[in-house]
XYZ file of C-alpha atoms in Angstrom:
725
model
C -78.020 -29.904 -51.071
C -76.770 -30.800 -54.174
C -77.122 -27.916 -57.124
C -79.125 -28.860 -60.181
C -77.107 -30.630 -63.611
C -75.799 -28.830 -65.960
C -76.543 -29.004 -69.099
C -73.906 -30.635 -70.909
C -71.298 -31.104 -68.260
C -71.396 -34.627 -67.403
C -70.026 -37.263 -69.317
C -72.982 -39.575 -68.400
C -72.904 -43.549 -68.134
C -71.025 -45.908 -70.199
C -73.462 -48.253 -72.582
C -71.971 -52.071 -72.075
C -73.036 -55.687 -73.535
C -74.239 -58.093 -71.076
C -72.546 -61.542 -71.094
C -75.693 -63.812 -71.368
C -77.008 -62.030 -74.036
C -77.084 -59.174 -76.999
C -78.472 -56.072 -74.786
C -77.464 -53.028 -74.083
C -76.419 -52.100 -70.198
C -75.994 -48.883 -68.880
C -73.369 -48.421 -66.655
C -73.682 -45.401 -64.827
C -71.039 -42.725 -64.117
C -69.608 -43.525 -60.584
C -67.337 -42.029 -58.279
C -64.730 -43.119 -54.977
C -65.390 -39.839 -52.727
C -62.860 -40.677 -49.761
C -63.922 -38.873 -46.740
C -60.567 -39.219 -44.459
C -57.907 -37.528 -44.698
C -55.086 -39.618 -44.500
C -52.698 -37.076 -42.664
C -52.096 -35.257 -39.883
C -52.233 -31.028 -41.146
C -54.995 -30.037 -39.763
C -54.594 -31.511 -35.832
C -56.461 -30.548 -33.942
C -59.027 -29.315 -35.756
C -59.713 -32.732 -36.773
C -58.869 -34.740 -33.798
C -63.288 -33.708 -33.003
C -64.218 -33.593 -36.492
C -63.264 -34.804 -39.641
C -61.803 -32.984 -42.278
C -64.582 -32.907 -45.019
C -67.383 -31.317 -42.498
C -65.264 -28.455 -41.798
C -66.675 -25.740 -42.905
C -65.186 -23.642 -45.963
C -66.988 -20.081 -46.146
C -69.497 -21.458 -44.664
C -69.875 -24.621 -46.182
C -69.471 -27.924 -45.437
C -66.147 -29.784 -47.760
C -67.997 -32.223 -48.751
C -70.936 -30.504 -49.780
C -68.815 -28.840 -52.808
C -67.550 -31.845 -53.561
C -71.128 -33.910 -53.593
C -73.087 -30.562 -55.543
C -69.995 -30.925 -58.822
C -70.323 -34.864 -58.789
C -74.005 -34.332 -59.041
C -73.885 -31.350 -61.153
C -71.322 -33.028 -64.067
C -72.917 -36.071 -64.512
C -72.048 -38.772 -61.619
C -74.981 -40.797 -60.467
C -73.471 -43.382 -58.044
C -71.190 -41.987 -55.543
C -69.960 -44.363 -52.533
C -67.924 -42.115 -49.862
C -65.563 -44.362 -47.905
C -64.742 -43.120 -44.044
C -62.864 -44.217 -41.341
C -62.390 -42.001 -38.640
C -65.097 -40.135 -37.564
C -67.121 -42.365 -40.142
C -70.335 -41.957 -37.361
C -70.816 -37.923 -37.672
C -70.195 -38.341 -42.685
C -72.807 -40.529 -42.144
C -74.891 -38.991 -39.826
C -74.202 -35.442 -41.762
C -75.332 -36.750 -45.418
C -77.974 -38.150 -43.842
C -79.558 -35.552 -42.227
C -78.822 -32.922 -45.196
C -80.601 -35.061 -47.260
C -77.704 -36.660 -49.380
C -78.637 -40.628 -49.014
C -82.011 -39.700 -50.401
C -81.616 -38.038 -54.163
C -83.054 -38.495 -56.657
C -81.193 -40.124 -59.802
C -77.779 -39.461 -57.354
C -77.214 -42.313 -55.314
C -74.609 -41.607 -52.035
C -73.850 -45.101 -49.646
C -71.200 -44.784 -48.008
C -68.798 -47.409 -46.939
C -67.657 -47.225 -43.728
C -64.188 -48.960 -42.342
C -62.182 -48.527 -38.722
C -59.384 -50.128 -40.274
C -57.555 -48.546 -43.050
C -54.850 -46.302 -42.664
C -53.787 -45.230 -45.945
C -56.299 -44.288 -49.092
C -54.164 -48.067 -50.712
C -56.383 -49.118 -47.574
C -59.375 -47.803 -48.843
C -59.406 -48.938 -52.291
C -58.707 -52.947 -51.650
C -61.471 -52.661 -49.710
C -64.131 -51.162 -52.454
C -62.540 -53.890 -54.559
C -63.764 -56.012 -52.554
C -67.332 -55.089 -52.059
C -67.271 -55.511 -55.797
C -69.194 -52.278 -56.435
C -67.403 -50.432 -59.467
C -68.582 -52.078 -62.365
C -66.495 -49.627 -65.331
C -64.626 -46.427 -65.620
C -64.826 -43.363 -62.066
C -63.814 -40.537 -61.394
C -61.207 -41.279 -57.549
C -61.970 -37.550 -56.039
C -61.240 -36.728 -52.069
C -64.052 -34.740 -49.976
C -61.855 -31.569 -49.520
C -61.743 -30.743 -53.330
C -63.769 -27.865 -54.806
C -64.394 -27.047 -58.686
C -66.666 -26.719 -61.089
C -65.053 -28.770 -64.447
C -67.498 -30.239 -66.989
C -66.350 -33.934 -66.601
C -67.984 -34.203 -70.693
C -64.076 -34.193 -72.255
C -61.753 -35.789 -69.999
C -64.071 -38.785 -70.019
C -64.013 -38.623 -73.392
C -60.242 -38.931 -73.657
C -59.710 -41.355 -71.619
C -62.371 -43.835 -73.170
C -60.755 -43.272 -76.384
C -57.276 -44.146 -74.863
C -58.585 -47.260 -73.440
C -60.235 -48.412 -76.890
C -56.156 -47.690 -78.652
C -54.425 -48.699 -75.406
C -56.166 -51.656 -73.021
C -53.001 -50.571 -70.757
C -53.534 -46.716 -70.300
C -55.610 -46.825 -67.042
C -55.900 -43.617 -65.170
C -56.269 -39.842 -65.806
C -54.884 -37.032 -64.070
C -56.484 -33.676 -64.438
C -54.202 -30.350 -63.897
C -53.961 -27.120 -64.134
C -51.534 -24.275 -64.695
C -50.384 -22.588 -61.852
C -47.517 -20.581 -60.955
C -44.856 -22.165 -58.311
C -42.920 -18.941 -55.898
C -39.985 -19.354 -57.304
C -38.487 -17.751 -54.301
C -39.959 -20.980 -51.114
C -40.405 -23.328 -54.260
C -44.164 -24.059 -53.271
C -47.423 -22.971 -54.995
C -50.107 -20.840 -53.359
C -52.135 -23.973 -52.131
C -48.838 -24.343 -49.473
C -48.389 -27.454 -51.344
C -44.438 -28.755 -52.954
C -43.211 -27.551 -55.961
C -44.048 -29.957 -58.679
C -42.280 -31.767 -61.242
C -43.718 -33.366 -64.277
C -42.657 -34.622 -67.565
C -45.412 -35.046 -70.059
C -45.128 -36.611 -73.813
C -46.323 -33.391 -75.519
C -48.000 -35.335 -78.303
C -49.540 -38.168 -76.518
C -50.520 -36.047 -72.997
C -48.362 -38.588 -71.378
C -47.484 -38.895 -67.161
C -43.925 -39.984 -67.705
C -42.107 -38.358 -64.055
C -43.540 -36.681 -60.848
C -42.079 -35.619 -58.229
C -43.295 -33.585 -55.186
C -40.297 -32.989 -53.935
C -36.469 -32.284 -55.602
C -33.266 -30.835 -54.544
C -32.920 -26.858 -55.958
C -30.269 -26.403 -54.133
C -28.128 -26.077 -57.538
C -30.347 -25.164 -59.686
C -30.168 -29.429 -61.042
C -32.736 -31.097 -61.879
C -31.363 -35.077 -61.679
C -33.659 -37.348 -64.296
C -32.931 -41.213 -65.785
C -31.093 -41.595 -68.938
C -33.496 -44.149 -69.922
C -36.196 -41.121 -70.001
C -35.184 -38.542 -71.952
C -33.125 -42.235 -74.336
C -37.094 -44.004 -74.656
C -38.655 -40.474 -74.900
C -37.377 -37.739 -77.744
C -39.359 -35.280 -77.037
C -41.149 -34.538 -73.338
C -42.028 -31.218 -71.794
C -41.158 -30.878 -68.661
C -42.984 -28.252 -66.428
C -43.180 -27.271 -63.006
C -45.994 -24.923 -63.654
C -48.639 -27.605 -63.162
C -51.358 -28.570 -60.582
C -51.892 -31.652 -59.673
C -56.000 -31.122 -59.123
C -56.326 -35.280 -57.736
C -59.097 -35.600 -59.492
C -58.256 -38.931 -61.464
C -60.652 -40.902 -64.270
C -59.956 -44.601 -63.516
C -60.354 -47.513 -64.618
C -61.373 -50.586 -62.872
C -58.152 -52.256 -63.342
C -56.569 -48.800 -61.031
C -58.146 -50.978 -58.173
C -56.849 -54.315 -58.355
C -53.357 -52.688 -58.568
C -54.002 -52.211 -55.286
C -55.299 -55.154 -54.278
C -52.517 -56.730 -56.204
C -49.222 -54.059 -54.709
C -49.886 -53.816 -51.172
C -46.907 -51.495 -50.770
C -49.164 -48.844 -53.160
C -50.555 -46.871 -49.740
C -50.395 -43.289 -51.008
C -52.048 -42.171 -54.059
C -49.166 -40.527 -55.793
C -45.561 -41.163 -53.797
C -46.351 -44.451 -54.036
C -49.295 -45.713 -56.981
C -48.291 -43.038 -59.478
C -45.125 -42.673 -59.258
C -44.969 -46.849 -58.746
C -46.781 -47.119 -62.077
C -43.974 -44.781 -63.876
C -40.990 -46.612 -63.143
C -42.966 -50.570 -63.672
C -41.496 -51.553 -67.133
C -42.844 -55.363 -66.465
C -47.218 -54.226 -66.840
C -46.849 -51.123 -68.715
C -49.178 -49.523 -67.617
C -50.000 -45.777 -68.106
C -51.268 -42.237 -66.906
C -52.413 -39.684 -69.347
C -53.325 -35.953 -67.841
C -56.161 -33.357 -68.891
C -55.079 -29.860 -68.386
C -58.033 -27.673 -67.409
C -57.849 -24.045 -67.263
C -60.634 -21.791 -68.170
C -61.909 -24.204 -64.749
C -61.374 -24.470 -61.889
C -59.797 -27.457 -59.263
C -57.930 -27.555 -56.106
C -57.724 -29.903 -52.829
C -57.631 -28.197 -49.543
C -54.968 -30.061 -48.019
C -53.413 -27.967 -45.381
C -54.250 -24.170 -44.048
C -52.594 -22.459 -46.442
C -55.280 -24.411 -49.132
C -58.108 -23.625 -47.727
C -57.033 -19.390 -47.041
C -56.705 -19.623 -50.481
C -59.851 -21.863 -51.576
C -61.877 -20.170 -49.669
C -60.330 -16.563 -51.132
C -60.905 -18.116 -54.398
C -65.099 -18.971 -53.434
C -65.153 -15.536 -52.710
C -63.677 -14.097 -55.357
C -66.105 -15.868 -57.375
C -63.367 -18.413 -59.502
C -65.378 -20.935 -58.581
C -69.075 -20.346 -59.768
C -71.650 -21.819 -59.485
C -69.802 -23.250 -56.017
C -70.319 -19.665 -54.188
C -72.390 -19.421 -50.901
C -74.984 -17.112 -52.830
C -76.010 -19.316 -55.397
C -75.779 -23.051 -52.890
C -77.680 -21.146 -50.657
C -76.887 -24.081 -47.432
C -78.695 -25.049 -44.310
C -81.618 -23.162 -45.685
C -80.672 -19.687 -44.622
C -79.911 -17.562 -48.082
C -76.927 -15.742 -47.931
C -76.448 -12.746 -50.718
C -73.780 -10.784 -52.636
C -72.916 -7.108 -51.854
C -71.234 -4.478 -53.216
C -67.455 -5.272 -52.541
C -67.568 -8.802 -52.920
C -69.362 -8.918 -49.397
C -71.767 -11.886 -48.486
C -74.322 -11.221 -46.273
C -76.405 -14.025 -44.513
C -79.524 -13.033 -42.409
C -80.977 -11.736 -38.858
C -77.664 -10.580 -39.012
C -77.549 -7.664 -36.457
C -75.329 -4.989 -37.046
C -74.104 -1.593 -35.479
C -74.384 0.967 -37.712
C -70.923 1.992 -36.462
C -69.520 -0.950 -37.042
C -67.158 -1.216 -40.542
C -67.786 -4.416 -42.600
C -64.886 -4.668 -45.806
C -64.611 -5.599 -48.532
C -64.298 -10.075 -50.034
C -66.090 -10.726 -46.223
C -69.032 -12.845 -45.414
C -70.933 -12.591 -42.097
C -73.338 -15.750 -41.348
C -77.025 -16.415 -40.301
C -77.806 -14.697 -36.739
C -74.596 -13.317 -36.208
C -74.203 -9.898 -34.128
C -71.767 -7.537 -34.534
C -70.738 -4.366 -31.538
C -70.200 -0.813 -31.735
C -66.933 0.551 -33.570
C -65.819 -3.197 -34.569
C -63.645 -3.598 -38.147
C -63.528 -6.897 -40.018
C -62.177 -7.216 -43.412
C -60.842 -9.906 -45.578
C -62.753 -12.650 -43.351
C -65.191 -14.864 -42.486
C -67.992 -15.105 -39.719
C -70.126 -18.534 -38.853
C -73.447 -18.118 -37.617
C -75.095 -17.418 -33.913
C -71.215 -15.083 -33.645
C -71.596 -12.738 -31.094
C -68.928 -10.065 -31.367
C -68.672 -6.970 -29.244
C -67.427 -3.869 -29.451
C -64.107 -2.214 -30.943
C -62.864 -6.070 -32.018
C -60.194 -5.841 -34.795
C -60.960 -9.161 -37.373
C -58.618 -9.651 -40.348
C -58.820 -12.371 -42.852
C -60.172 -14.658 -40.199
C -61.938 -17.814 -40.263
C -64.643 -17.506 -37.482
C -67.016 -20.599 -37.455
C -70.295 -20.538 -35.601
C -71.228 -19.720 -32.383
C -68.141 -18.360 -31.428
C -68.093 -14.868 -28.885
C -65.707 -12.432 -28.570
C -65.701 -9.605 -26.153
C -64.836 -6.434 -26.015
C -61.392 -5.135 -27.316
C -60.391 -8.269 -29.149
C -57.537 -8.360 -32.059
C -57.724 -11.638 -34.569
C -55.032 -11.745 -37.382
C -55.145 -14.066 -39.393
C -55.915 -17.349 -38.129
C -58.731 -19.512 -37.426
C -61.594 -19.975 -35.094
C -63.893 -23.271 -34.313
C -67.196 -23.822 -33.413
C -68.722 -22.254 -29.506
C -64.655 -20.902 -29.275
C -64.878 -17.532 -26.461
C -62.085 -14.509 -26.502
C -62.465 -12.898 -23.120
C -62.014 -9.418 -23.521
C -59.083 -7.255 -24.630
C -57.593 -11.248 -25.720
C -55.269 -11.241 -28.879
C -54.434 -13.610 -31.440
C -50.829 -13.347 -33.460
C -50.928 -14.513 -37.179
C -51.442 -18.385 -37.940
C -53.654 -19.011 -34.289
C -55.553 -22.448 -35.182
C -58.469 -22.382 -31.912
C -59.873 -25.566 -31.897
C -63.322 -26.549 -30.728
C -64.714 -24.719 -27.717
C -61.329 -23.159 -26.406
C -61.442 -20.411 -24.296
C -58.959 -17.486 -24.102
C -58.932 -15.050 -21.118
C -58.743 -12.134 -20.449
C -56.392 -9.334 -22.260
C -54.099 -12.602 -23.172
C -52.237 -12.622 -27.077
C -51.472 -16.346 -28.421
C -48.281 -16.154 -29.845
C -47.747 -16.508 -33.516
C -48.685 -19.885 -34.958
C -50.549 -21.452 -31.825
C -51.937 -24.813 -31.934
C -54.634 -24.485 -29.496
C -57.059 -26.950 -28.085
C -58.844 -28.403 -25.477
C -57.413 -32.285 -25.790
C -54.334 -33.170 -24.874
C -51.575 -33.383 -27.902
C -50.875 -37.230 -28.232
C -47.801 -37.909 -27.293
C -46.309 -39.216 -30.860
C -47.278 -37.635 -34.016
C -48.616 -39.788 -37.147
C -47.110 -39.710 -39.643
C -48.679 -38.180 -42.862
C -49.778 -41.592 -44.297
C -51.372 -42.169 -40.927
C -54.677 -41.274 -39.846
C -55.546 -40.097 -37.643
C -57.867 -41.448 -35.002
C -59.721 -39.993 -32.878
C -62.524 -42.007 -31.501
C -64.949 -41.049 -28.998
C -63.706 -42.702 -25.897
C -60.412 -39.926 -26.718
C -62.012 -37.316 -27.494
C -63.933 -37.840 -23.919
C -62.076 -38.552 -21.896
C -59.334 -36.081 -23.270
C -61.330 -33.007 -22.930
C -60.427 -30.492 -19.996
C -63.249 -28.918 -18.491
C -63.480 -26.315 -15.319
C -64.372 -29.883 -13.708
C -60.896 -31.396 -14.612
C -58.518 -29.507 -14.452
C -56.965 -30.871 -11.651
C -56.492 -34.283 -13.785
C -54.442 -31.697 -16.448
C -51.709 -31.114 -14.280
C -50.741 -34.605 -14.027
C -49.861 -34.602 -18.114
C -45.937 -33.800 -18.574
C -44.926 -30.918 -18.911
C -43.274 -32.134 -22.233
C -46.132 -32.798 -24.550
C -48.401 -30.707 -23.503
C -48.544 -26.163 -21.770
C -51.073 -25.657 -18.558
C -54.445 -24.510 -18.861
C -52.790 -21.247 -16.611
C -51.268 -20.042 -20.061
C -54.503 -18.831 -21.692
C -54.715 -16.602 -19.701
C -57.651 -15.681 -16.501
C -59.932 -18.194 -17.399
C -58.675 -19.570 -19.905
C -59.406 -22.888 -21.134
C -57.248 -25.239 -23.061
C -54.106 -26.719 -24.364
C -51.539 -24.582 -26.047
C -49.575 -27.627 -28.843
C -45.806 -27.619 -28.440
C -44.181 -27.395 -32.045
C -42.340 -31.055 -33.078
C -38.747 -30.839 -32.688
C -37.514 -28.280 -36.163
C -41.265 -27.845 -37.119
C -41.826 -24.479 -36.049
C -39.640 -22.585 -38.622
C -41.933 -24.186 -41.190
C -45.277 -23.392 -39.883
C -45.528 -20.178 -41.828
C -45.415 -22.151 -44.930
C -48.760 -23.966 -43.810
C -51.085 -21.053 -42.243
C -53.436 -19.471 -43.285
C -51.345 -16.082 -42.616
C -49.096 -14.537 -45.805
C -45.914 -14.903 -45.418
C -43.694 -13.241 -43.641
C -41.607 -10.634 -45.647
C -38.258 -12.027 -43.557
C -39.511 -15.296 -44.613
C -39.095 -14.800 -47.596
C -35.600 -12.592 -47.558
C -34.102 -15.466 -46.249
C -34.778 -17.813 -48.994
C -34.316 -14.896 -51.709
C -30.926 -14.358 -49.806
C -29.787 -18.311 -50.163
C -30.996 -18.245 -53.836
C -28.611 -15.429 -54.196
C -25.886 -17.531 -53.045
C -26.704 -20.475 -54.920
C -26.617 -18.847 -58.006
C -23.285 -17.294 -57.624
C -22.027 -21.398 -57.369
C -23.587 -21.482 -61.130
C -21.390 -21.127 -64.141
C -23.868 -19.421 -65.594
C -26.260 -17.653 -62.961
C -29.018 -19.145 -64.655
C -31.458 -22.618 -62.679
C -34.567 -24.441 -64.095
C -36.876 -22.706 -66.159
C -41.121 -23.313 -64.796
C -41.143 -24.914 -67.864
C -39.292 -25.623 -71.538
C -39.610 -28.479 -74.038
C -36.446 -31.210 -73.560
C -35.158 -31.801 -77.490
C -32.153 -32.864 -78.241
C -29.881 -31.269 -81.183
C -32.919 -27.748 -81.624
C -32.407 -25.482 -84.550
C -33.894 -22.578 -82.164
C -31.818 -19.307 -82.722
C -30.400 -17.726 -79.704
C -32.375 -14.449 -80.851
C -36.010 -16.747 -80.419
C -34.587 -18.220 -77.640
C -34.152 -15.077 -76.426
C -37.993 -13.765 -77.128
C -39.374 -16.514 -75.335
C -37.421 -16.685 -71.946
C -38.873 -12.683 -72.676
C -42.181 -13.464 -72.976
C -42.480 -16.302 -69.878
C -40.978 -12.680 -68.208
C -43.748 -11.317 -68.594
C -46.404 -13.967 -67.937
C -44.543 -14.559 -64.650
C -44.468 -11.680 -63.758
C -48.647 -10.525 -64.806
C -48.989 -13.421 -62.983
C -48.010 -12.752 -60.331
C -49.597 -9.245 -60.280
C -52.469 -10.668 -60.795
C -52.519 -12.947 -58.180
C -50.979 -9.713 -55.775
C -54.585 -7.691 -56.697
C -57.082 -11.014 -56.116
C -55.105 -11.664 -52.860
C -54.713 -8.329 -51.843
C -51.074 -9.263 -51.264
C -48.970 -6.110 -49.863
C -46.637 -4.357 -52.181
C -43.190 -5.371 -50.436
C -44.417 -8.729 -50.743
C -45.226 -8.173 -54.607
C -41.700 -6.729 -54.388
C -40.044 -9.784 -53.479
C -41.644 -11.742 -55.835
C -41.441 -10.068 -58.516
C -37.546 -9.376 -57.725
C -37.148 -13.923 -57.105
C -38.259 -13.804 -60.670
C -35.624 -11.390 -62.025
C -33.101 -13.635 -60.499
C -34.211 -16.617 -61.654
C -34.421 -15.636 -65.203
C -31.585 -13.462 -65.131
C -33.450 -9.920 -65.335
C -32.649 -6.763 -65.531
C -33.709 -3.756 -63.061
C -36.019 -2.314 -66.068
C -36.970 -6.260 -67.421
C -38.653 -6.003 -63.946
C -40.406 -1.903 -64.680
C -40.964 -2.769 -68.312
C -43.302 -6.291 -66.949
C -44.391 -4.637 -64.089
C -46.172 -1.516 -65.964
C -46.718 -3.762 -68.471
C -49.299 -6.373 -65.361
C -49.910 -2.972 -64.499
C -51.851 -1.451 -67.832
C -53.356 -4.643 -68.815
C -55.600 -4.854 -65.333
C -56.755 -1.316 -65.608
C -57.762 -1.770 -69.357
C -59.584 -5.121 -68.739
C -61.117 -3.683 -65.551
C -64.969 -2.983 -66.490
C -65.151 0.288 -67.533
C -67.359 2.366 -70.793
C -65.760 5.538 -71.640
C -62.439 7.303 -71.726
C -62.615 8.742 -68.831
C -63.600 5.384 -67.108
C -60.215 4.159 -67.974
C -58.404 6.543 -67.311
C -59.753 6.844 -63.664
C -58.668 3.021 -63.866
C -54.882 4.166 -64.951
C -55.436 6.195 -62.108
C -56.698 3.376 -59.284
C -53.592 0.559 -60.481
C -51.240 2.959 -60.619
C -52.296 4.836 -56.754
C -52.506 1.466 -55.298
C -49.254 -0.390 -56.779
C -46.888 2.907 -57.935
C -44.494 1.551 -54.197
C -43.641 -1.322 -56.440
C -43.275 0.273 -59.215
C -41.011 2.913 -58.503
C -38.530 0.051 -56.477
C -37.818 -0.137 -60.192
C -37.373 2.902 -61.175
C -33.658 4.111 -59.492
C -32.189 5.365 -62.382
C -33.530 8.055 -65.385
C -33.060 3.813 -67.941
C -35.646 2.294 -66.464
C -37.772 5.436 -66.332
C -37.591 5.591 -70.307
C -37.967 1.696 -70.237
C -41.140 2.019 -68.989
C -41.985 4.403 -71.943
C -40.890 2.929 -74.759
C -43.279 -0.111 -73.370
C -45.941 2.181 -73.371
C -45.401 2.813 -76.678
C -44.873 -0.483 -77.355
C -48.647 -0.785 -75.517
C -50.665 1.300 -76.865
C -49.652 0.439 -80.772
C -49.915 -2.957 -79.867
C -51.731 -4.999 -77.673
C -54.175 -1.866 -75.945
C -54.946 0.910 -78.302
C -57.568 2.340 -76.347
C -54.589 4.049 -74.600
C -53.350 5.778 -77.166
C -55.762 8.771 -77.361
C -54.875 9.183 -73.441
C -51.185 8.625 -73.645
C -50.265 12.426 -72.586
C -52.562 12.105 -69.810
C -51.007 8.848 -68.471
C -47.435 10.109 -69.329
C -48.552 13.557 -67.395
C -50.127 11.706 -64.520
C -47.190 9.705 -63.915
C -45.291 12.658 -63.851
C -47.063 14.471 -61.642
C -47.074 10.885 -59.121
C -42.553 11.408 -59.426
C -43.525 7.978 -60.534
C -41.035 8.630 -63.809
C -39.016 12.680 -63.526
C -38.837 15.463 -65.766
C -35.493 13.982 -67.272
C -36.916 10.302 -68.567
C -39.442 12.298 -70.549
C -36.625 14.676 -72.066
C -34.563 12.037 -72.677
C -36.904 9.671 -74.129
C -38.241 12.832 -76.956
C -33.686 13.268 -77.731
C -33.727 8.894 -78.525
C -36.524 9.468 -80.675
C -34.655 13.105 -82.111
C -33.109 11.363 -85.356
C -35.930 8.551 -85.608
C -38.271 7.281 -88.681
C -41.422 9.501 -88.759
C -43.165 6.397 -87.222
C -41.502 6.333 -84.520
C -42.298 9.257 -82.878
C -46.091 9.391 -83.111
C -46.259 9.817 -78.982
C -43.386 12.320 -78.711
C -44.998 14.330 -81.899
C -48.651 13.903 -79.441
C -46.605 14.896 -76.506
C -44.877 18.198 -77.419
C -47.382 19.727 -75.325
C -46.165 18.411 -71.860
C -42.757 18.009 -73.705
C -42.242 21.535 -74.444
C -44.136 22.793 -70.788
C -41.061 21.138 -69.137
C -38.896 22.633 -71.226
C -39.997 26.356 -69.903
C -40.101 25.027 -66.346
C -36.739 23.535 -66.810
C -34.916 27.275 -67.814
C -36.937 29.096 -65.561
C -35.685 27.042 -63.506
C -32.158 27.560 -64.479
């Protein structure tokens, strides 16, 4: 159900004057929610179920969107549904969304719309939008307040009637090696006026093979100062003036919201309409566009970045979910063997049964599941009423409702099992396989076409034991035989489209394979060798002609940027439990893109680790020391990979001095203890500590504070060295 409204969180309605009188009429804040995905990235699942009803941490996606809209002060929501419209409308009715007090949800149904543009044109014809409105899709999760964004939009509109749209954006680090965001979306480039926040350029795909971004000369000529970014995430939350709907009606070429409408307005010099951005910082907003973003947003919910949009607060389905230690969520009536091990950041749904010696970690388990003994589940999303027999192994997969895995079955990373599939005994489903009871369509729709599956096609395409003979008549080029799922298996393994197999890892719930990152890094290194100065475009920078900044200032700015990016990379590795090898690869890519030395990487990574230690709650120096030990122990392999010689080890000692003096003085009394701990853990060597002291020999006393503090350790090392000789 809808969450209670946040005090001060809503933008409220607006007041207008009636045409027939001087009476003030309050216009409620409205929203258009697109319940159709208008793409094929969630196939085969969405052939049977609308995307907005898919469970996200055991709660249908659309619940997050509607709950947020209600809490943000929206009063009227028009839900546009096309494919699977009956399922969406039935769900909204049964769940009570269509009968909420003070929050009106109205459905608009169409079976002829094949794009977002078609949907908005139909809504315009219905004449239901009477003022500014929020445009959003039903696969969006947010906890932001709309108050400031709405106020900015209305104030701009008063001054400039052409200011028709405000897009919500958020800073998000893009992986510089694979040019992809943490949500699995393409690298996004934006040019923004730093003063007015007007959006001037928007490009989702750019050829960076040579590190070059092509901008139109007029863009630079007409804007003496603009900021170019590729560290921004489009949240797909738009505040629109009513003119937006009429623009779609006037131009039937507008189908895709970003690719056609936004980019179309940016290059249209005749009408002069303008788009602006509102950047959020401490709030959360993200759209689920593919399986990787499904995984990322799920983890963010579990780790409570989306609060109050979290399972224990929303309590979907009248079954309370409780938050326990280490980020574990448990519903009621769970039957779990005492020998079963449930790891951190795991969600267990209502009425699920878990057998002996089963291990579950970093996973979401739905309601009514039956999980046998000696089962291993890691990084998976198991939906409702799934049966997993003894000895199965599941690794970073999605398993839909009522699937059965026979004993000993194995799911390799990236597997998607659609509804009611049966995997045979001891059968191994290959990596990134899509398996469905529905036959694979002969022709794939493009991303701009709506995926239809009406009730007739679902019934006639379904395969069960009674029509296995009919399944054999389907051409082998489009589906695999049912027997390929092993003894007793039921379903089709879809064939990969030509050229798509190599890209499946990009949009999967499975971690990005290390070999793919290595390949991308090798390509990046080869490309850098072709450039004159070995540099590539930085993630953001202000393009101002005739800059007066000194080289030294620019170098400081680049250093700050590099440290921030390494810190962000490290924190993501911690929060998402990324393997150390992957962290090393990502830091290496930053090293290449920012033209840094190994010592720079050592210092930046050490700084990120120590900042994480001091930011982790502690009540005493002993507690802080324990934090330091924990982070250094867990991530020392990554740190040591940048400490291959004495100079690099000296660099982190100098960095530690800087931290103690400037950013985290809490470490000062622990300086020697932490230095000794790093020595004992083989992070730094004896020669590095003694060389550090030697470098400080002729320094001012003010620069020898920490050398003096560490004298007991230094003298002990010198005595040990003499004894060894």
